[in-house]
XYZ file of C-alpha atoms in Angstrom:
534
model
C -1.663 11.618 -12.840
C -0.366 8.168 -13.799
C 1.471 9.702 -16.761
C 3.227 12.150 -14.416
C 4.242 9.315 -12.115
C 5.597 7.307 -15.066
C 7.522 10.369 -16.270
C 9.058 10.944 -12.839
C 10.007 7.267 -12.620
C 11.746 7.453 -15.991
C 13.614 10.605 -14.900
C 14.722 8.805 -11.760
C 15.916 5.843 -13.861
C 17.954 8.215 -16.056
C 19.587 9.732 -12.975
C 20.757 6.319 -11.794
C 22.261 5.169 -15.086
C 24.295 8.293 -15.848
C 27.799 7.204 -16.961
C 30.655 8.217 -14.697
C 33.478 10.224 -16.194
C 36.913 8.614 -16.074
C 39.121 11.718 -16.165
C 40.542 13.378 -13.065
C 40.565 10.136 -11.087
C 41.291 10.145 -7.361
C 44.977 9.841 -6.408
C 46.473 6.635 -5.020
C 47.177 8.482 -1.746
C 44.352 10.795 -0.700
C 46.281 12.770 1.919
C 50.101 12.687 1.948
C 50.224 15.554 4.474
C 48.923 13.729 7.537
C 50.913 11.741 10.098
C 49.111 10.364 13.119
C 51.245 8.745 15.833
C 49.345 6.722 18.434
C 51.637 5.189 21.024
C 50.486 2.045 22.756
C 50.648 1.867 26.529
C 53.762 -0.328 26.311
C 55.451 2.158 23.939
C 54.662 5.057 26.272
C 56.184 3.225 29.230
C 59.242 2.310 27.158
C 59.712 5.906 25.984
C 59.389 7.197 29.549
C 61.938 4.775 30.978
C 64.432 5.256 28.156
C 63.846 8.997 28.211
C 64.893 9.238 31.849
C 68.239 7.695 30.902
C 68.850 8.933 27.372
C 67.438 12.462 27.161
C 69.724 14.108 29.783
C 72.865 12.403 28.429
C 72.043 13.164 24.802
C 71.079 16.747 25.561
C 74.422 17.332 27.304
C 76.339 15.783 24.395
C 74.426 17.877 21.867
C 75.180 21.075 23.785
C 78.886 20.248 23.838
C 78.908 19.592 20.066
C 77.087 22.863 19.395
C 79.493 24.821 21.635
C 82.440 23.422 19.676
C 80.817 23.784 16.239
C 79.536 27.345 16.475
C 82.925 29.075 16.880
C 84.338 27.080 13.950
C 81.361 28.066 11.795
C 81.795 31.691 12.864
C 85.470 31.655 11.883
C 84.766 29.942 8.534
C 82.202 32.595 7.548
C 83.875 35.620 9.194
C 83.750 38.670 6.909
C 82.381 36.545 4.088
C 79.224 37.967 2.447
C 76.092 35.841 2.080
C 74.170 38.201 -0.204
C 74.964 40.067 -3.372
C 77.949 39.134 -5.541
C 79.395 36.256 -3.543
C 82.050 33.721 -4.418
C 82.293 30.107 -3.310
C 84.249 29.377 -0.144
C 87.850 28.500 -0.935
C 91.127 27.663 0.779
C 91.057 27.231 4.542
C 87.381 28.266 4.744
C 86.388 25.391 2.486
C 88.529 22.926 4.450
C 86.918 23.998 7.725
C 83.423 23.545 6.297
C 83.793 20.344 4.300
C 86.165 18.537 6.635
C 85.725 19.778 10.205
C 82.114 20.973 10.251
C 80.867 17.978 8.267
C 82.346 15.594 10.852
C 80.942 17.608 13.736
C 77.543 17.529 12.059
C 77.679 13.745 11.815
C 78.644 13.615 15.490
C 75.627 15.781 16.293
C 73.235 13.291 14.689
C 75.110 10.382 16.257
C 74.478 11.921 19.669
C 70.758 11.960 18.860
C 70.909 8.226 18.175
C 70.912 8.211 14.361
C 72.392 5.176 12.625
C 73.106 6.051 8.998
C 73.489 3.611 6.116
C 74.708 4.955 2.781
C 74.072 3.100 -0.470
C 75.360 4.018 -3.907
C 78.034 6.564 -4.775
C 77.724 10.329 -4.768
C 78.743 11.810 -8.108
C 80.967 14.865 -8.248
C 79.734 18.345 -9.099
C 81.224 18.072 -12.600
C 79.066 14.989 -13.319
C 75.855 15.964 -11.490
C 75.736 19.614 -10.371
C 72.332 19.142 -8.681
C 71.202 16.636 -6.038
C 67.436 16.024 -5.903
C 66.435 14.523 -2.531
C 63.080 12.868 -1.812
C 60.875 12.139 -0.040
C 61.085 15.189 2.209
C 59.386 14.454 5.531
C 60.924 16.642 8.236
C 63.796 18.630 9.686
C 65.885 15.500 10.319
C 66.340 15.242 6.537
C 69.180 17.742 6.959
C 71.353 14.711 7.687
C 71.649 14.135 3.926
C 73.604 17.399 3.601
C 76.314 16.025 5.893
C 76.620 12.811 3.906
C 76.663 14.712 0.614
C 79.706 16.858 1.504
C 77.869 20.021 2.624
C 76.424 21.118 -0.740
C 74.618 24.425 -1.159
C 70.908 24.370 -0.374
C 67.872 26.527 -1.065
C 66.666 28.315 2.060
C 64.541 31.243 3.164
C 66.565 34.367 3.851
C 64.894 34.666 7.288
C 66.664 31.477 8.389
C 70.013 33.275 8.413
C 68.846 35.305 11.417
C 68.065 32.182 13.455
C 70.362 31.904 16.515
C 73.060 29.211 16.145
C 71.395 27.520 13.160
C 71.762 30.657 11.042
C 75.551 30.585 11.414
C 75.710 26.917 10.401
C 73.477 27.661 7.411
C 75.878 30.359 6.210
C 78.571 27.690 5.840
C 76.434 26.055 3.138
C 76.242 29.316 1.155
C 72.561 28.724 0.447
C 70.540 30.055 -2.458
C 68.287 32.466 -0.600
C 64.559 32.840 -1.187
C 62.794 35.979 0.023
C 59.095 36.228 0.797
C 59.011 40.003 0.412
C 60.902 40.245 -2.894
C 58.510 39.844 -5.858
C 61.464 38.839 -8.064
C 62.709 36.223 -5.591
C 61.531 33.187 -7.564
C 63.143 34.411 -10.762
C 66.389 35.316 -8.981
C 66.468 31.940 -7.219
C 66.177 30.057 -10.510
C 68.892 32.202 -12.074
C 71.217 31.579 -9.116
C 70.629 27.814 -9.218
C 71.325 27.836 -12.958
C 74.480 29.902 -12.460
C 75.884 27.522 -9.847
C 74.835 24.389 -11.734
C 76.651 25.530 -14.874
C 79.821 26.776 -13.116
C 81.805 23.705 -14.182
C 82.544 22.543 -10.635
C 83.527 25.970 -9.284
C 80.552 25.899 -6.930
C 79.648 22.906 -4.743
C 76.640 20.868 -5.771
C 73.199 22.334 -5.114
C 70.967 20.122 -2.966
C 67.221 20.580 -3.461
C 64.137 18.921 -2.014
C 62.023 19.212 -5.198
C 58.720 18.371 -3.474
C 58.883 21.775 -1.801
C 57.082 20.680 1.373
C 57.000 17.801 3.855
C 54.908 14.661 3.314
C 54.382 11.382 5.151
C 56.542 9.490 2.586
C 53.570 7.442 1.333
C 54.054 8.838 -2.185
C 56.021 11.387 -4.173
C 54.082 14.576 -4.856
C 54.670 16.949 -7.774
C 58.295 18.060 -8.144
C 58.855 21.780 -8.495
C 60.799 22.697 -11.620
C 63.615 24.787 -10.076
C 66.119 21.912 -9.985
C 65.373 20.966 -13.589
C 65.302 24.326 -15.390
C 69.112 24.435 -15.897
C 68.841 21.198 -17.906
C 71.980 19.687 -16.347
C 72.342 16.105 -15.053
C 70.644 15.528 -11.692
C 71.537 12.838 -9.175
C 68.464 11.471 -7.379
C 68.974 10.813 -3.655
C 66.524 8.690 -1.666
C 65.774 8.898 2.055
C 64.335 5.966 4.014
C 63.576 5.735 7.731
C 63.203 2.042 8.576
C 61.911 2.337 12.130
C 59.032 0.594 13.878
C 57.971 3.864 15.497
C 58.038 6.885 13.193
C 59.277 9.874 15.183
C 60.785 11.799 12.262
C 57.808 12.697 10.056
C 56.860 16.333 10.558
C 54.102 17.409 8.216
C 50.941 19.510 8.186
C 48.714 17.277 10.314
C 50.451 15.468 13.136
C 52.817 15.910 16.086
C 54.651 19.191 16.561
C 58.395 19.576 16.123
C 59.258 19.600 19.854
C 57.189 16.429 20.406
C 58.994 14.616 17.604
C 62.393 15.755 18.855
C 61.654 14.490 22.372
C 60.307 11.164 21.071
C 63.395 10.730 18.892
C 65.751 11.364 21.818
C 63.855 8.695 23.767
C 64.524 6.008 21.141
C 67.545 3.685 21.510
C 68.438 4.532 17.922
C 66.893 5.882 14.715
C 67.693 4.189 11.404
C 68.093 6.264 8.253
C 69.178 5.044 4.847
C 70.549 7.389 2.181
C 70.771 5.999 -1.336
C 72.503 7.786 -4.208
C 71.000 6.657 -7.516
C 72.920 6.979 -10.801
C 72.832 10.534 -12.213
C 69.921 11.182 -14.552
C 71.023 12.755 -17.844
C 68.134 14.593 -19.521
C 67.214 14.177 -23.170
C 66.936 17.183 -25.464
C 63.156 17.223 -24.993
C 63.567 17.155 -21.200
C 66.106 19.983 -21.330
C 63.593 22.072 -23.271
C 60.681 21.099 -20.980
C 61.585 21.213 -17.251
C 58.189 19.774 -16.254
C 58.897 16.682 -18.363
C 62.380 16.408 -16.844
C 60.947 16.685 -13.313
C 58.328 13.982 -13.949
C 60.950 11.629 -15.395
C 63.222 11.969 -12.361
C 60.255 11.575 -10.004
C 59.210 8.376 -11.789
C 62.727 6.938 -11.382
C 62.744 7.750 -7.668
C 59.201 6.470 -7.094
C 60.065 3.180 -8.776
C 63.145 2.758 -6.572
C 61.088 3.588 -3.451
C 58.132 1.414 -4.558
C 55.644 4.220 -3.878
C 52.997 5.865 -6.115
C 53.101 9.431 -7.403
C 50.399 12.071 -6.990
C 49.822 15.599 -8.262
C 49.594 17.203 -4.826
C 51.674 20.353 -4.257
C 52.339 22.984 -1.616
C 49.181 24.747 -2.867
C 47.166 21.789 -1.542
C 48.659 22.504 1.874
C 47.519 26.115 1.597
C 44.021 24.884 0.734
C 44.153 22.568 3.757
C 44.868 25.548 6.000
C 42.071 27.529 4.355
C 39.662 24.630 4.865
C 40.538 24.563 8.551
C 39.937 28.307 8.816
C 36.509 27.773 7.236
C 35.745 25.184 9.979
C 35.961 22.304 7.511
C 38.141 19.222 8.086
C 41.620 20.160 6.845
C 41.771 17.258 4.394
C 38.650 18.643 2.683
C 40.883 21.138 0.856
C 42.960 18.500 -0.939
C 42.273 18.436 -4.683
C 45.649 17.525 -6.268
C 46.062 21.152 -7.263
C 48.567 20.532 -10.071
C 46.218 18.205 -11.948
C 43.111 20.299 -11.314
C 44.771 23.570 -12.340
C 46.359 22.056 -15.451
C 43.266 20.245 -16.768
C 40.686 22.859 -15.805
C 42.883 25.939 -16.350
C 42.317 27.185 -12.802
C 44.514 29.410 -10.679
C 44.899 29.061 -6.920
C 42.699 32.103 -6.248
C 39.871 30.532 -8.267
C 40.066 27.284 -6.308
C 40.225 29.228 -3.044
C 37.036 31.058 -4.034
C 35.311 27.755 -4.811
C 36.419 26.435 -1.412
C 34.590 29.321 0.254
C 31.453 28.521 -1.762
C 31.767 24.838 -0.873
C 32.157 25.697 2.813
C 28.938 27.736 2.695
C 27.106 24.514 1.764
C 29.135 21.902 3.647
C 29.631 23.536 7.045
C 26.488 21.918 8.388
C 27.667 18.441 7.313
C 29.883 16.139 9.282
C 33.112 15.313 7.482
C 32.911 18.229 5.059
C 30.883 16.451 2.363
C 27.635 17.673 0.800
C 24.584 15.435 0.733
C 21.567 16.076 -1.478
C 19.728 17.505 1.546
C 22.329 20.280 1.947
C 22.520 20.737 -1.836
C 18.776 21.245 -1.971
C 18.837 23.631 0.986
C 21.636 25.703 -0.592
C 19.741 26.102 -3.877
C 16.528 26.743 -1.904
C 14.524 24.249 -3.952
C 13.178 20.826 -2.923
C 14.596 17.476 -3.968
C 13.228 16.677 -7.440
C 14.303 14.624 -10.482
C 16.164 17.586 -12.114
C 17.985 18.314 -8.846
C 18.787 14.614 -8.380
C 20.299 14.516 -11.860
C 22.402 17.603 -11.212
C 23.569 16.126 -7.903
C 24.455 12.863 -9.675
C 26.601 14.802 -12.165
C 28.578 16.290 -9.264
C 28.771 13.013 -7.351
C 31.425 11.410 -9.552
C 31.992 8.273 -7.470
C 28.302 7.694 -6.749
C 28.616 7.538 -2.954
C 25.729 9.926 -2.329
C 27.946 12.864 -1.279
C 29.958 15.627 -2.963
C 33.453 16.386 -1.698
C 35.380 19.558 -2.528
C 37.252 17.950 -5.409
C 33.977 16.836 -7.016
C 32.493 20.279 -6.369
C 35.350 22.116 -8.135
C 35.144 19.780 -11.126
C 31.345 20.041 -11.239
C 31.228 23.835 -11.111
C 34.037 24.231 -13.650
C 33.161 21.478 -16.123
C 29.358 21.359 -15.821
C 27.905 24.549 -14.416
C 30.012 27.399 -15.748
C 29.875 26.240 -19.412
C 26.099 25.773 -19.096
C 25.634 29.210 -17.528
C 25.924 31.096 -20.828
C 24.207 34.335 -21.764
C 21.929 32.363 -24.083
C 20.910 30.000 -21.279
C 20.241 32.871 -18.882
C 18.107 34.688 -21.472
C 16.163 31.512 -22.236
C 15.520 30.910 -18.540
C 14.402 34.508 -18.011
C 11.954 34.256 -20.940
C 10.547 31.041 -19.493
C 9.797 32.762 -16.171
C 8.597 35.998 -17.773
C 5.271 34.554 -18.942
C 3.678 37.919 -19.852
C 6.852 39.124 -21.616
C 7.062 42.414 -19.695
C 10.838 42.081 -18.921
C 10.225 41.409 -15.242
C 9.378 38.347 -13.175
C 6.777 38.529 -10.429
C 6.818 36.125 -7.488
C 3.682 34.478 -8.861
C 5.336 33.839 -12.245
C 8.504 32.625 -10.555
C 6.617 30.247 -8.259
C 4.333 28.931 -11.004
C 7.163 27.983 -13.388
C 9.267 26.364 -10.660
C 6.303 24.327 -9.417
C 5.675 23.087 -12.940
C 9.302 22.382 -13.843
C 10.162 20.651 -10.567
C 6.882 18.790 -10.282
C 6.271 20.071 -6.734
C 2.750 21.362 -6.038
C 3.433 22.868 -2.609
C 6.577 24.939 -3.205
C 7.674 27.956 -1.172
C 10.105 30.057 -3.244
C 9.871 33.254 -1.210
C 13.423 32.988 0.180
C 14.959 32.357 -3.224
C 12.869 35.104 -4.837
C 13.855 37.587 -2.110
C 17.540 36.741 -2.561
C 17.390 37.433 -6.314
C 15.262 40.572 -5.904
C 18.121 42.737 -4.638
C 16.301 46.091 -4.781
C 13.226 44.595 -3.027
C 10.907 45.980 -5.686
C 8.728 42.867 -5.710
C 9.862 41.976 -9.234
C 13.050 40.493 -10.641
C 14.642 42.449 -13.477
C 16.817 40.791 -16.100
C 19.911 42.435 -14.603
C 19.125 40.962 -11.160
C 18.366 37.567 -12.686
C 21.602 37.621 -14.703
C 23.758 38.684 -11.740
C 22.364 35.929 -9.521
C 22.759 33.291 -12.239
C 26.412 34.209 -12.808
C 27.120 34.125 -9.067
C 25.374 30.731 -8.763
C 26.245 28.757 -11.906
C 24.510 25.660 -10.481
C 21.171 27.175 -11.561
C 22.283 27.394 -15.211
C 23.058 23.683 -15.266
C 19.868 22.926 -13.326
C 17.858 24.723 -15.987
C 19.528 22.921 -18.911
C 19.165 19.634 -17.037
C 15.435 20.308 -16.707
C 15.128 20.910 -20.457
C 17.119 17.732 -21.184
C 14.826 15.763 -18.890
C 11.761 17.196 -20.634
C 13.135 16.086 -24.010
C 13.997 12.674 -22.548
C 10.493 12.299 -21.160
C 8.991 13.252 -24.543
C 11.079 10.609 -26.285
C 10.086 8.002 -23.713
C 6.393 8.899 -24.102
C 6.700 8.580 -27.896
C 8.432 5.191 -27.626
C 5.311 3.056 -26.902
C 3.595 4.421 -30.022
C 6.577 3.595 -32.209
C 6.863 0.154 -30.646
C 3.221 -0.700 -31.214
C 3.561 0.342 -34.856
C 6.642 -1.789 -35.511
C 5.254 -4.753 -33.553
C 2.363 -5.341 -35.930
C 2.849 -8.881 -37.281
C 2.092 -9.490 -40.942
C -0.252 -12.482 -41.521
C 1.907 -13.510 -44.446
C 5.144 -13.382 -42.437
C 4.724 -14.259 -38.729
C 8.513 -13.879 -38.132
C 8.662 -10.223 -39.211
C 8.229 -8.941 -35.646
C 11.172 -10.859 -34.199
C 13.428 -9.703 -37.018
C 12.489 -6.113 -36.366
C 13.216 -6.518 -32.664
C 16.675 -7.868 -33.386
C 17.451 -4.867 -35.545
C 16.321 -2.516 -32.778
C 18.560 -4.327 -30.281
């Protein structure tokens, strides 16, 4: 009995001292897609009082500007196609858009209380055909288009049907993206490349390379569309230096109408637009758009004094999925770009793992798995092998497993361990009479021995594996369950590793006693031997 206790203690010690892996570290900003605005009582009173005065006046002014602007936009785009083989606006149409409509657009934002400061110099389309704007944090970012001379943008084709706004959008001759066209992404890239290499025939193309809105705390992964043509890109920075942030519209936070109302209630809203020097790509960056995109992002992040992360729009999709699975939305954030690149995972694979994670974590507060839930999911009690497996998942050692740690654990630890050889070895271990089937008695006996738990009820786990309810588990049933639950493969190999570790530890005292024998002729021999061992 004492030997068993010593063995369990040594297993427990090994669990504690497991080295933590250093790859796939947590990002500097855990959630760039959340924006929580909590107004103080004084701020609420101030907004209410100013709103009574400002909102009616500003709303009236905005309506007047829109009523003047829409007919001009309609005339400028009259009988001019927006799809198919189109040509850039020229002559009087171009003058109306770049001179008249641009000024009316600035007046529109002025009526909302925006005070704009422009730093740097915008380069011409011959020098920098593409403008890359970041960070992208909401619909008010459209103000940069007015200060950049109404360049072309990338927009969804559905936006053209929007009342009023759709007509203004047509003046920009946007590069249209379609959700229903499977070739839309390819066609969009080709169109951007065509305009960027037109030698100044087309206006500049303005792109928000992040592809979604963030809270401006970092720069997330840049999409490669702006960098595939391999032409010089001018980085453009956006800053909102306001005490109260009423412009950030991202995935978790106030809705658009709330932000608009709060903005109209402010005396003014400061925005700074800075044009950095054009970035001319090297030959390597021209050949590798991802390298080009990272280089431009690094330049912009340095100028903004913010970190970079590998979050993408796919993280937002995972956030939504997490919410649908009744998990906290932020539970879905994994820095998808980094995870998919290093672990060779596609979005569908990560989505599937999220569903598996939710099956374990739904009973936990905060969407994190503790060893209690881990044990319940695997239907086996807490034991040294299970503690070691849990410790391998728990990369930061805080006693819980979040979704990021779960994805890494399943992909890096469990799936490689869950080989055909491992499954066959495990089946042979359970099949004590070698009759190619496992009875509940055999199953229970081996698990009790391997986990060191005398009173172990495995009926639920046995019943789940025994699909045909025959009272015995065939190899096919065992194999199917093991592949669907790769944690068991790693649990089995961990058990074997612990058995080997225990054997080595048990053999250690014998070796030590042998080497510690002191020669009568040389009383210092023992200390020398110890130093060598150290």
